Coordinates of C-alpha atoms (C1' of nucleotides) in Angstrom, one line a residue:
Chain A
X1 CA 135.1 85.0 -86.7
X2 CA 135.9 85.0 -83.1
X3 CA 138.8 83.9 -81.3
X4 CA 139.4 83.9 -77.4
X5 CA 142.1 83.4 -75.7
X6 CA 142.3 82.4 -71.7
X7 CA 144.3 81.5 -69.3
X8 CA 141.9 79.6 -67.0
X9 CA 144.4 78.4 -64.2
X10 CA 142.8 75.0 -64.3
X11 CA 140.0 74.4 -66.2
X12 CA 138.1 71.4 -63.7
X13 CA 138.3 74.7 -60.9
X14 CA 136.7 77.2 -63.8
X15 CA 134.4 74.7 -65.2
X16 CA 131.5 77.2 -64.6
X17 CA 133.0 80.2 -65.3
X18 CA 133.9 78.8 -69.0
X19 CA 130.8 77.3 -69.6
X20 CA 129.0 80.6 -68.4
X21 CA 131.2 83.2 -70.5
X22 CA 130.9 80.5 -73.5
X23 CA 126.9 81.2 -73.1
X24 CA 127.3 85.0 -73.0
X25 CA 130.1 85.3 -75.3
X26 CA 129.2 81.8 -78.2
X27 CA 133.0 82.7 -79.5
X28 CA 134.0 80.6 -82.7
X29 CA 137.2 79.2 -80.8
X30 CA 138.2 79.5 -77.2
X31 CA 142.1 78.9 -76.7
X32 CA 142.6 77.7 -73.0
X33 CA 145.9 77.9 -70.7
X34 CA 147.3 76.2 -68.0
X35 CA 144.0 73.2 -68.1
X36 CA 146.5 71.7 -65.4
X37 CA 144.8 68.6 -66.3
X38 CA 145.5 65.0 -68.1
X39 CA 143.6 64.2 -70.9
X40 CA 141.8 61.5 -69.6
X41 CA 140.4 63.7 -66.8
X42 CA 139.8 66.8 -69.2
X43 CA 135.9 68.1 -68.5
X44 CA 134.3 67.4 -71.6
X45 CA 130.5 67.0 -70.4
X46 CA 129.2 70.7 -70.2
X47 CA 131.6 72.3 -72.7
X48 CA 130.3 69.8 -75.9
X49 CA 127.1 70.1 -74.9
X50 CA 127.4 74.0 -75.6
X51 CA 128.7 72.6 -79.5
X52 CA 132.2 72.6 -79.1
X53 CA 134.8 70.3 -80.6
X54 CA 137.0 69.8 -78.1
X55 CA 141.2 69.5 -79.1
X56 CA 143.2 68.9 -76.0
X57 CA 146.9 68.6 -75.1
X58 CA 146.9 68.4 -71.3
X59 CA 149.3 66.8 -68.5
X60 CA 148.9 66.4 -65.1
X61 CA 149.6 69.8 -62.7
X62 CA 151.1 72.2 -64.8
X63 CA 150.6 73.9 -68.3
X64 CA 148.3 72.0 -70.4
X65 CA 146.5 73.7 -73.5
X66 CA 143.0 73.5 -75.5
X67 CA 141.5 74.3 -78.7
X68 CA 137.4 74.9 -78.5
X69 CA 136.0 75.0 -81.7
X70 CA 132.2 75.4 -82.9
X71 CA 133.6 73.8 -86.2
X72 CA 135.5 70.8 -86.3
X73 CA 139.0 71.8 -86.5
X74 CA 141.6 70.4 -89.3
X75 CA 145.0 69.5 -88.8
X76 CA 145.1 69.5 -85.4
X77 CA 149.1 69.1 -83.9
X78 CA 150.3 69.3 -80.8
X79 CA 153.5 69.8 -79.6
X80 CA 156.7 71.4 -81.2
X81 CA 157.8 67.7 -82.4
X82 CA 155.1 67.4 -84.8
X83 CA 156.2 70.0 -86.6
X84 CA 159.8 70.0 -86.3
X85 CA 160.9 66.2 -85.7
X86 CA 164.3 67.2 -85.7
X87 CA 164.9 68.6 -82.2
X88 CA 165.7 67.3 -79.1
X89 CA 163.3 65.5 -77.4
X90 CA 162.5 66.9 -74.1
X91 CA 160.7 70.4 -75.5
X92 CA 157.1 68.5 -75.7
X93 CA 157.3 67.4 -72.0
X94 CA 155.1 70.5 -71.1
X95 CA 152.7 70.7 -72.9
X96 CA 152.3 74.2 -74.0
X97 CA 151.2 74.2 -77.8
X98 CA 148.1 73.2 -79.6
X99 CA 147.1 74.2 -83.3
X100 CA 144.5 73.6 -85.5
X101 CA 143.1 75.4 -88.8
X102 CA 139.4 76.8 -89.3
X103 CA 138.5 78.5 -92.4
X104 CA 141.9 78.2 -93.7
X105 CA 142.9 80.6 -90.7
X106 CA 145.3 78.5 -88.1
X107 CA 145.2 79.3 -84.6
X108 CA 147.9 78.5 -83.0
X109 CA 147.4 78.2 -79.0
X110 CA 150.5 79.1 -76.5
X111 CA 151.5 78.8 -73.8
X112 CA 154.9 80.5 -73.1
X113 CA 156.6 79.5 -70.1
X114 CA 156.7 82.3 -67.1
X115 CA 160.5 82.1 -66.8
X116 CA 160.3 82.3 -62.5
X117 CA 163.2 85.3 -62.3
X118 CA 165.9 86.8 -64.2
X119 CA 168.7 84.3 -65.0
X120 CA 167.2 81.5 -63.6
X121 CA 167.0 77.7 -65.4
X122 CA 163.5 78.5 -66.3
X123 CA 164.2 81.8 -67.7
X124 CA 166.7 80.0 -69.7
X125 CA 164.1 77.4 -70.6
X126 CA 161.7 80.5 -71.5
X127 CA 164.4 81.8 -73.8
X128 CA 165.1 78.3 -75.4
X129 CA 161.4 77.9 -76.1
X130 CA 160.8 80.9 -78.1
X131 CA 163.8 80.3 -79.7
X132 CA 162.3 77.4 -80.8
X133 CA 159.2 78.9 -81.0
X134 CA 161.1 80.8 -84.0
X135 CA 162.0 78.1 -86.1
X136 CA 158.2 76.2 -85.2
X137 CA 156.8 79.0 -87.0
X138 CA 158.9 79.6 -89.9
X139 CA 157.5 76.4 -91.1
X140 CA 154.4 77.0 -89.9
X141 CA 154.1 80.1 -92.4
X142 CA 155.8 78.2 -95.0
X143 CA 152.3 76.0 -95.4
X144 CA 150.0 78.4 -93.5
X145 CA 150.5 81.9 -94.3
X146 CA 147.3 83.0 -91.9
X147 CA 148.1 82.6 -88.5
X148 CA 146.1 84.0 -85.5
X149 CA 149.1 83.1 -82.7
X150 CA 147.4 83.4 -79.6
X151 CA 147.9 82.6 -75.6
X152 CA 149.3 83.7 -72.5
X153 CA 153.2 84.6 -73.5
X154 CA 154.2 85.9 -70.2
X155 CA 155.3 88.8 -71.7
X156 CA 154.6 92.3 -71.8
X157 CA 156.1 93.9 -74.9
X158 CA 155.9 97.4 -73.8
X159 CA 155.9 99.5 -70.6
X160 CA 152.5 100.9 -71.2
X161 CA 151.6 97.0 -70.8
X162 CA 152.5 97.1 -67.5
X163 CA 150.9 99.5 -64.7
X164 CA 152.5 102.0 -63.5
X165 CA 154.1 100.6 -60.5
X166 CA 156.0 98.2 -62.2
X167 CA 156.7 99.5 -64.9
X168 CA 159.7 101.4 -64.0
X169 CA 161.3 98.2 -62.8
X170 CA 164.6 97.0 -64.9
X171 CA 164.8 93.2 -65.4
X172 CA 161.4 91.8 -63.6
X173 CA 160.2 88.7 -65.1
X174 CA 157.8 89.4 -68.3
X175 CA 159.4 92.9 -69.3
X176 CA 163.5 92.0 -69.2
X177 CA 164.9 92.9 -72.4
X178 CA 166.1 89.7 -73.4
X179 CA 162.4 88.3 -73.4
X180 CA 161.0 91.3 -75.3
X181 CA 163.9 90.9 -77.5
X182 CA 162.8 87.2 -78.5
X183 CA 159.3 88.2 -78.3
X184 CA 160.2 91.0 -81.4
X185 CA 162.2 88.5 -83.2
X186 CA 159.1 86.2 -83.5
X187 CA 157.0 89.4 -84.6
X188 CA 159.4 90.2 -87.0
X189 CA 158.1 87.3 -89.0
X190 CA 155.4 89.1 -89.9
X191 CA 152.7 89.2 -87.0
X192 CA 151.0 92.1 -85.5
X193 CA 149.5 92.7 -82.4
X194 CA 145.7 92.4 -82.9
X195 CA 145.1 94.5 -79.5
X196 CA 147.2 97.4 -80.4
X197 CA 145.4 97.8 -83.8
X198 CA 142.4 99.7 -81.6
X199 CA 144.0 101.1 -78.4
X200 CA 146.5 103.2 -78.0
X201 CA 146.6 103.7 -74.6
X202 CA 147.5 101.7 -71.6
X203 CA 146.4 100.6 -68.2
X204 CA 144.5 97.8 -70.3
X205 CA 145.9 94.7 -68.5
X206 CA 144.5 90.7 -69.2
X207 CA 146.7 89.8 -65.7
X208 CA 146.6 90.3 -62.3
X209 CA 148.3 88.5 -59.2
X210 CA 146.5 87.0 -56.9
X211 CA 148.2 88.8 -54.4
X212 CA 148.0 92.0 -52.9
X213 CA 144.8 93.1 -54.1
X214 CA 145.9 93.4 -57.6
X215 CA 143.1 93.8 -59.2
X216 CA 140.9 96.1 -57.7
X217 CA 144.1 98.1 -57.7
X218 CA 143.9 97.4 -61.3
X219 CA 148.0 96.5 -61.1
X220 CA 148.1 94.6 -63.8
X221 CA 149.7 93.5 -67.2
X222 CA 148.9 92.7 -70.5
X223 CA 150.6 89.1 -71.4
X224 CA 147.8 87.7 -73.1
X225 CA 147.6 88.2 -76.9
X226 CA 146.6 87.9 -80.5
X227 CA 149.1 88.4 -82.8
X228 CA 148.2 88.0 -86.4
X229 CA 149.4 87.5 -89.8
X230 CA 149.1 90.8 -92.4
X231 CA 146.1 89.8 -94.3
X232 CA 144.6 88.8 -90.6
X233 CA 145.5 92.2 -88.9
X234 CA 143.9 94.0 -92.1
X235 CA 140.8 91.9 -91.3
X236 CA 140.5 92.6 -87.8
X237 CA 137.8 94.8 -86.4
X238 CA 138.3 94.4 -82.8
X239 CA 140.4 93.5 -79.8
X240 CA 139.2 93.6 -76.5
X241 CA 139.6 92.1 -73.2
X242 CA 136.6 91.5 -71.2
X243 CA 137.6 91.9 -67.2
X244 CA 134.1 91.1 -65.9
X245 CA 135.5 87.3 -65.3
X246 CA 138.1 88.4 -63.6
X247 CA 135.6 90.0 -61.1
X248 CA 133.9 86.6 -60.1
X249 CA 134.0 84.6 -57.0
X250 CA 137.4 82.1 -57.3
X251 CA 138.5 83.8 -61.0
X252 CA 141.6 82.8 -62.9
X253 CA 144.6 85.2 -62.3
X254 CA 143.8 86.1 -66.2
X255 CA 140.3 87.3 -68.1
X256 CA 139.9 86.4 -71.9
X257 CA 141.3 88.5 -74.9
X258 CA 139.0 88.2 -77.6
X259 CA 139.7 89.3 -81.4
X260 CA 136.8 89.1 -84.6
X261 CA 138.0 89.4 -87.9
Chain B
X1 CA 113.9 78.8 -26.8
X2 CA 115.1 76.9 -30.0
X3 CA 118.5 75.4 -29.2
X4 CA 120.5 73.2 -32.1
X5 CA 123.0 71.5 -32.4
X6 CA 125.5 71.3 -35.6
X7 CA 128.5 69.5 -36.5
X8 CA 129.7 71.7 -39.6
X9 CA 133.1 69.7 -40.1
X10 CA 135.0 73.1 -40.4
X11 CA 133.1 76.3 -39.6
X12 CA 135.1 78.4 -42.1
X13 CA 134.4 75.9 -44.9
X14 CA 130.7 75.8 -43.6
X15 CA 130.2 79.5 -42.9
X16 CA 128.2 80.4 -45.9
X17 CA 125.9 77.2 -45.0
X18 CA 125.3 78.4 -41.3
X19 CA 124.8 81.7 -42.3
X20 CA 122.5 81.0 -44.5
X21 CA 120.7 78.2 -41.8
X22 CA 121.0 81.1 -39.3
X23 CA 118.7 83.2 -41.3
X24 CA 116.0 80.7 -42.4
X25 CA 116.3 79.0 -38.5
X26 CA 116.6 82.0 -36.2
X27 CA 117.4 79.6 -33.2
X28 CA 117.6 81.4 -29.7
X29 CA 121.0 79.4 -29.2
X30 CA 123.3 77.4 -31.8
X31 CA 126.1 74.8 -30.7
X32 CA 128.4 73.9 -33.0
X33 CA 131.3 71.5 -33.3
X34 CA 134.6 70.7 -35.0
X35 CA 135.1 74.2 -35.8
X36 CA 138.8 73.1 -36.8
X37 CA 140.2 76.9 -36.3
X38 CA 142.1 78.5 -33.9
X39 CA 139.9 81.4 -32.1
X40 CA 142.4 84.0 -33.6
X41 CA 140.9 83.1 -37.0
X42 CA 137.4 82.2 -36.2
X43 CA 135.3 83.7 -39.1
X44 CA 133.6 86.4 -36.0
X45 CA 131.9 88.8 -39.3
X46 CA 128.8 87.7 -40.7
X47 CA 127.4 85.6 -37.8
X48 CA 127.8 88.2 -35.7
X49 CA 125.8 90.8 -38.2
X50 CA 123.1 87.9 -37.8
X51 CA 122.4 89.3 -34.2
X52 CA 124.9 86.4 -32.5
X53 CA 127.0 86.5 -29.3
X54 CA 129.7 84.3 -30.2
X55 CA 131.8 82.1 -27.6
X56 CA 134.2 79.6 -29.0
X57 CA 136.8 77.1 -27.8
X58 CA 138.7 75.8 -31.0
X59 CA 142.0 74.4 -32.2
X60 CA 144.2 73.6 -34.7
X61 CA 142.3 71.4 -37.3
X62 CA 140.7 69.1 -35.5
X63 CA 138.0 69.8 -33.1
X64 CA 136.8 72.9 -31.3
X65 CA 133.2 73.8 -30.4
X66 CA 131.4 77.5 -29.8
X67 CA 128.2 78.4 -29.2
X68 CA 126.2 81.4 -30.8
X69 CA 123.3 83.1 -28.8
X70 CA 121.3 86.2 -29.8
X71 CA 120.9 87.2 -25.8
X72 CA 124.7 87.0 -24.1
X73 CA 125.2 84.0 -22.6
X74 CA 126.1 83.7 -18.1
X75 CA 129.1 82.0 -16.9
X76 CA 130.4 80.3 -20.3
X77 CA 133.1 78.4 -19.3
X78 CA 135.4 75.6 -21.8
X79 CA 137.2 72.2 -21.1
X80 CA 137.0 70.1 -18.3
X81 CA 139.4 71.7 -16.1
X82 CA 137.6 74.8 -15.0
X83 CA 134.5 72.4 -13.6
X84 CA 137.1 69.8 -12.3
X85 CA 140.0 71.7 -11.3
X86 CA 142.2 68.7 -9.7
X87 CA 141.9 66.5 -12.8
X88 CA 145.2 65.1 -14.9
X89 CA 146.0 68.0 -17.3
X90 CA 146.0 67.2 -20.5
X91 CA 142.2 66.2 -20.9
X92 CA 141.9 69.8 -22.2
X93 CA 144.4 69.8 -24.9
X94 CA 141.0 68.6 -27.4
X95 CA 138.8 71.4 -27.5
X96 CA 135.5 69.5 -26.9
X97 CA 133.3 71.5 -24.2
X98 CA 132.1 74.6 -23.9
X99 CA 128.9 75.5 -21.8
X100 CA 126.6 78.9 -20.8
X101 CA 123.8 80.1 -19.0
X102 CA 120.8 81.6 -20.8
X103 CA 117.5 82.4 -19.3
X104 CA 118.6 80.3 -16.1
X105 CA 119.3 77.1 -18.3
X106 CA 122.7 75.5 -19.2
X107 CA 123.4 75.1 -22.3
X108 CA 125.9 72.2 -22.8
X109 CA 127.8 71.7 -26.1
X110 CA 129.9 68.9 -26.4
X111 CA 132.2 67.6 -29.1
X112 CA 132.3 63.7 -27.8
X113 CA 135.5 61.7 -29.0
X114 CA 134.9 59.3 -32.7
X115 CA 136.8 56.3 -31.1
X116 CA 138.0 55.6 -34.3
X117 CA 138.1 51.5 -33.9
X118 CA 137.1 49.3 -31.1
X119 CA 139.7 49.0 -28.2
X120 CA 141.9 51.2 -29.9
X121 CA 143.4 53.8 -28.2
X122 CA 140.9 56.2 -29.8
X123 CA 138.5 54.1 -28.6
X124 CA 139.9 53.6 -24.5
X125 CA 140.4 57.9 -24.9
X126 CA 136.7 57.8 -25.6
X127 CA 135.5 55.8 -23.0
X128 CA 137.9 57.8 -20.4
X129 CA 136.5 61.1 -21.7
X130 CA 133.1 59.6 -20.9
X131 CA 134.1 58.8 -17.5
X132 CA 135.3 62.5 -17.3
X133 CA 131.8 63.6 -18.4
X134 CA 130.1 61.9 -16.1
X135 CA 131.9 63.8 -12.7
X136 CA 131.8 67.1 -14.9
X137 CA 127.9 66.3 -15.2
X138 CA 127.4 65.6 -11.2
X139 CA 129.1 69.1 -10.3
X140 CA 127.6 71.1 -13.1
X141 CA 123.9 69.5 -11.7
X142 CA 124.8 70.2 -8.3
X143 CA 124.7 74.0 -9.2
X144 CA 122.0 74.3 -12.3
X145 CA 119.7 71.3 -12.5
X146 CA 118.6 72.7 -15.6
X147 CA 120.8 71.9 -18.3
X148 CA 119.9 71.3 -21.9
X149 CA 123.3 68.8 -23.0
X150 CA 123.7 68.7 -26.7
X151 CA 126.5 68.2 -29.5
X152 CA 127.9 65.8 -31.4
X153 CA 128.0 62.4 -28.9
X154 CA 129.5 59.7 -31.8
X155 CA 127.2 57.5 -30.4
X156 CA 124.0 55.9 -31.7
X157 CA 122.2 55.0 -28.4
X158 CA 119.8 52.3 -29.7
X159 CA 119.7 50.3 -32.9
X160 CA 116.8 52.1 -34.2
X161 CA 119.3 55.5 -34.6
X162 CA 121.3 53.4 -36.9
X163 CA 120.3 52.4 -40.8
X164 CA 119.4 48.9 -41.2
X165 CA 122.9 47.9 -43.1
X166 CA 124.9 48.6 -40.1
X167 CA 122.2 48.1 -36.9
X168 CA 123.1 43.7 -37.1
X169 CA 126.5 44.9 -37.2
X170 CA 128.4 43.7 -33.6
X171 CA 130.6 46.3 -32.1
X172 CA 130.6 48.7 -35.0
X173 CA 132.4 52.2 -33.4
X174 CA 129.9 54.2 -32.3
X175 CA 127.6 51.8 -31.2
X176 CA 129.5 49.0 -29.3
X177 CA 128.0 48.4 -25.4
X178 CA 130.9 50.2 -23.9
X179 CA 130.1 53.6 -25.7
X180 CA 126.4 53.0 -25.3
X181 CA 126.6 52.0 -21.2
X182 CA 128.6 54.9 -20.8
X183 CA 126.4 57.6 -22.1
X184 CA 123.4 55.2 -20.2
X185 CA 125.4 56.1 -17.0
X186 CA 125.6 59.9 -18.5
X187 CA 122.0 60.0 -18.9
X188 CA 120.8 57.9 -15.3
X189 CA 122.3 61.3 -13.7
X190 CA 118.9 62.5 -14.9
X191 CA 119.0 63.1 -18.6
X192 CA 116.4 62.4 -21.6
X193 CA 116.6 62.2 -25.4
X194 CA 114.5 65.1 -26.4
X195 CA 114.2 63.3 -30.1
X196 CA 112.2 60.3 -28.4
X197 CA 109.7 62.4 -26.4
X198 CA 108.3 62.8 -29.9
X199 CA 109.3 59.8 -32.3
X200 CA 109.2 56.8 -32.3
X201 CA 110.3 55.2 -35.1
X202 CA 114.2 54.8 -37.0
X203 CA 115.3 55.8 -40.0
X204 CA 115.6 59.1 -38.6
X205 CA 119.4 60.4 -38.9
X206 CA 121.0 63.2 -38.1
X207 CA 124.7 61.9 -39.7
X208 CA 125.3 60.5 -43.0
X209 CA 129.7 59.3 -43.7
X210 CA 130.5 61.0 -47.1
X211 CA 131.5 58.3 -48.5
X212 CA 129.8 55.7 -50.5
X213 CA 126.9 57.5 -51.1
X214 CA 125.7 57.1 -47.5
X215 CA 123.2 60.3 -47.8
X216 CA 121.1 59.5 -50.9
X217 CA 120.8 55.6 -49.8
X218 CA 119.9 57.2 -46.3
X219 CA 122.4 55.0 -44.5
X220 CA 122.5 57.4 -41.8
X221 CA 123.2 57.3 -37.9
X222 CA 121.2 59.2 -35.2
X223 CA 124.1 60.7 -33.0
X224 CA 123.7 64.3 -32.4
X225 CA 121.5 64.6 -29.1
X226 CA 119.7 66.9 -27.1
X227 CA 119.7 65.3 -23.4
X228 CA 117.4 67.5 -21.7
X229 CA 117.4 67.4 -17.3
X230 CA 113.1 66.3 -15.7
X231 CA 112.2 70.4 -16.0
X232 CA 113.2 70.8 -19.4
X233 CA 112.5 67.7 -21.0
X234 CA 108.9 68.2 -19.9
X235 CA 108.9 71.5 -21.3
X236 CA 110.0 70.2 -24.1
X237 CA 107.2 70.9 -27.6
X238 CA 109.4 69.5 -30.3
X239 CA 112.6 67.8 -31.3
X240 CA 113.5 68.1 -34.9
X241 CA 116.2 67.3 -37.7
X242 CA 116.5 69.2 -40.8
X243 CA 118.0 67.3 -42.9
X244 CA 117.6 70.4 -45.5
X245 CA 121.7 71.7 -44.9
X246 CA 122.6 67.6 -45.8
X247 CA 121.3 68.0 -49.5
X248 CA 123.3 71.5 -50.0
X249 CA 126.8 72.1 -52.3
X250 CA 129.9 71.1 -49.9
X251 CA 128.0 70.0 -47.1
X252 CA 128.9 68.8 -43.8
X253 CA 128.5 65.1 -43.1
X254 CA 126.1 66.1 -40.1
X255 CA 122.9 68.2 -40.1
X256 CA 121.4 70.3 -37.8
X257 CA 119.2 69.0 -34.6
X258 CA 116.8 71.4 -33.1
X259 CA 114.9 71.0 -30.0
X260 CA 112.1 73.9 -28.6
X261 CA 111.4 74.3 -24.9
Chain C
dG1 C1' 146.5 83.9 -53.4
dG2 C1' 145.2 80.0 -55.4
dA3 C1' 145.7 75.4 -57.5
dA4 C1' 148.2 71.4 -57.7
dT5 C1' 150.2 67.0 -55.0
dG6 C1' 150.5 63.8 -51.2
dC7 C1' 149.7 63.2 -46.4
dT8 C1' 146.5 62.2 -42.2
dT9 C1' 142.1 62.2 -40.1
dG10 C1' 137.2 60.9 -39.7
Chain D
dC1 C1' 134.6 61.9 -49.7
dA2 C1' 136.1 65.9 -47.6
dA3 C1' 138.3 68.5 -44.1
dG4 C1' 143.1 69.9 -42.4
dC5 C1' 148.6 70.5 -43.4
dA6 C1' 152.9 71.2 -46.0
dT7 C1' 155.1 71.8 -50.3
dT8 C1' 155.7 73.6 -55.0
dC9 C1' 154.5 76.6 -58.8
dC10 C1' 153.1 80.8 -61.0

DNA sequence: GGAATGCTTG
DNA sequence: CAAGCATTCC
């Protein structure tokens, strides 16, 4: 089985470029990013008509996430409400989570917020949501021990994530401690990362600005990932991250990730 | 000599279209209008690997004409001002004229004013700038008799240039009896429509308003001219539209007007 | 840098 | 409907 994840930075501008990497690359289940788009307006035509079940939890501008399935999902929930009614409402107003199970595998589709700098509200948002991220999947596990727990989390784990520009940097957005910290925290649950299963090494990036010529300066960083449950990560027999989208005309800041297990 | 005539509504967001026009139609000379960009940023690479001299008169967003010529163009010269020195400044401040010299004819490009609604002030701007025209015309003739006037004039001369919805229409912009007996005056300084030397008949359009499906209902208007002085317009072997550039991706609402002397 | 919104123009 | 602009976000 396949699983993509990609962060398309709206999915009606990248309409073609999905629909075209779906034909080369007929994954079992694409996990979309930032769709930036209602649900009402979500692009169905094009996507089904390549046979996917379409799962979508989208508002208007910002975040916005998508399950694409050749087989119909089951128990598809969006949202951290649906799975933990207890907390304050407020935390499902960005729409940033979408799961759904397959085989009896869920795949559980994020979208971590960026954080904007150090110290900021939204870093202190970013912190709050992977704190709650925490207790959303302690119960997930609890039903569901195989999880694939995929997305763009907006964080690199590791300097050898990062390139090497940047990497010396204390405290930039995506590396601080405190993020890697809850990052680890999460792990610690019991996922692994799919990606560092096969490749050691880095300058391997799923990222790059738009700016500054980024990526034919390959200054990138990996943010984008699979992390999987233990009998998941024993299954897995690949990990890689195809840049070629990345190279089009009008790409997304990110390229897919893809694991098969 | 092929001279045309384009209105590309935006020459940076047109430039892959008249490059690719430019290649297929290798015309001697190519006017265009509302160019919409500053000269600083006018997009110079690519039209000038085609083999193009390029002379431009543009502004901020709105407006702004140039005129590409594989020989060098003689005495180009832009705006009213340097033709009519002692005018009212201020009749410059649209970029909306620019004019050369090739092979011993003038080549005339002009971006005429929409009106936007009868008697508005759109409109009584218009008329004014006709009247402007008209004294521009009688000193340009009094040097070069042979001058070869195209561009964008907003105006639809007869009721045969306009689609049969709008042509019972009374006063409709762009085809009210002010507009039209102020290009007549234009044109009694010694000027013919190089289009009607060779057809007759309407439903021939070189404009088509983006919305309500205008183009595929062929509810055009005729308003992109070649006015050609007695020498020329007897010269004169054809007088074509291609309405090829209308049916592209992203079009402009205009299409290209070619006439062949 | 690119996509979103809301604005103005044609 | 499709340009432009300014603004916000990442």
């Amino acid at each position: 089985m396949k699983i993509a994840s990609w962060n398309v930075n709206s999915v009606r501008s990248r309409l073609e470029h999905v629909t075209n990497w779906l034909q080369q690359n007929p994954v079992d289940v694409l996990c979309l990013q930032e769709t930036k788009v209602v649900d009402a307006d979500f692009p169905h035509t094009g996507l089904e008509a390549l046979g996917y079940n379409i799962y979508i939890y989208g508002q208007k501008s910002y975040n916005g996430v998508a399950l694409l399935s050749k087989k119909p999902l089951e128990q598809v929930t969006t949202g951290f409400a649906s799975i933990l009614p207890d907390i304050e409402p407020g935390w499902d107003e960005q729409k940033r989570i979408i799961t759904g199970i397959i085989d009896g595998v869920r795949i559980l589709n994020l979208y971590v917020p960026n954080g904007s700098e150090i110290d900021s509200e939204k870093y202190k948002y970013k912190l709050g949501w992977l704190n709650l991220l925490h207790k959303y999947l302690q119960t997930l596990l609890s039903t569901t021990p195989n999880i694939c727990m995929c997305g763009d989390f907006n964080i690199a784990l590791e300097d050898r994530d990062i390139h090497e520009k940047v990497s010396s940097i204390k405290n930039h957005i995506m590396s601080s401690d405190a993020e890697r910290q809850a990052l680890k925290e999460l792990l610690e649950l019991g996922f692994a990362d799919a990606f560092r299963k096969f490749t050691e090494e880095g300058e391997h990036f799923s990222w790059w600005d738009y700016r500054t010529m980024a990526f034919s300066r390959n200054r990138g960083w990996r943010i984008d990932h699979h992390y999987l449950t233990p009998e998941l990560y024993k299954k897995a027999i690949s990990c890689v991250i195809d840049i070629e989208p990345r190279k089009l005309e009008k790409p997304s800041d990110h390229t897919p990730v893809i694991v098969e297990f």
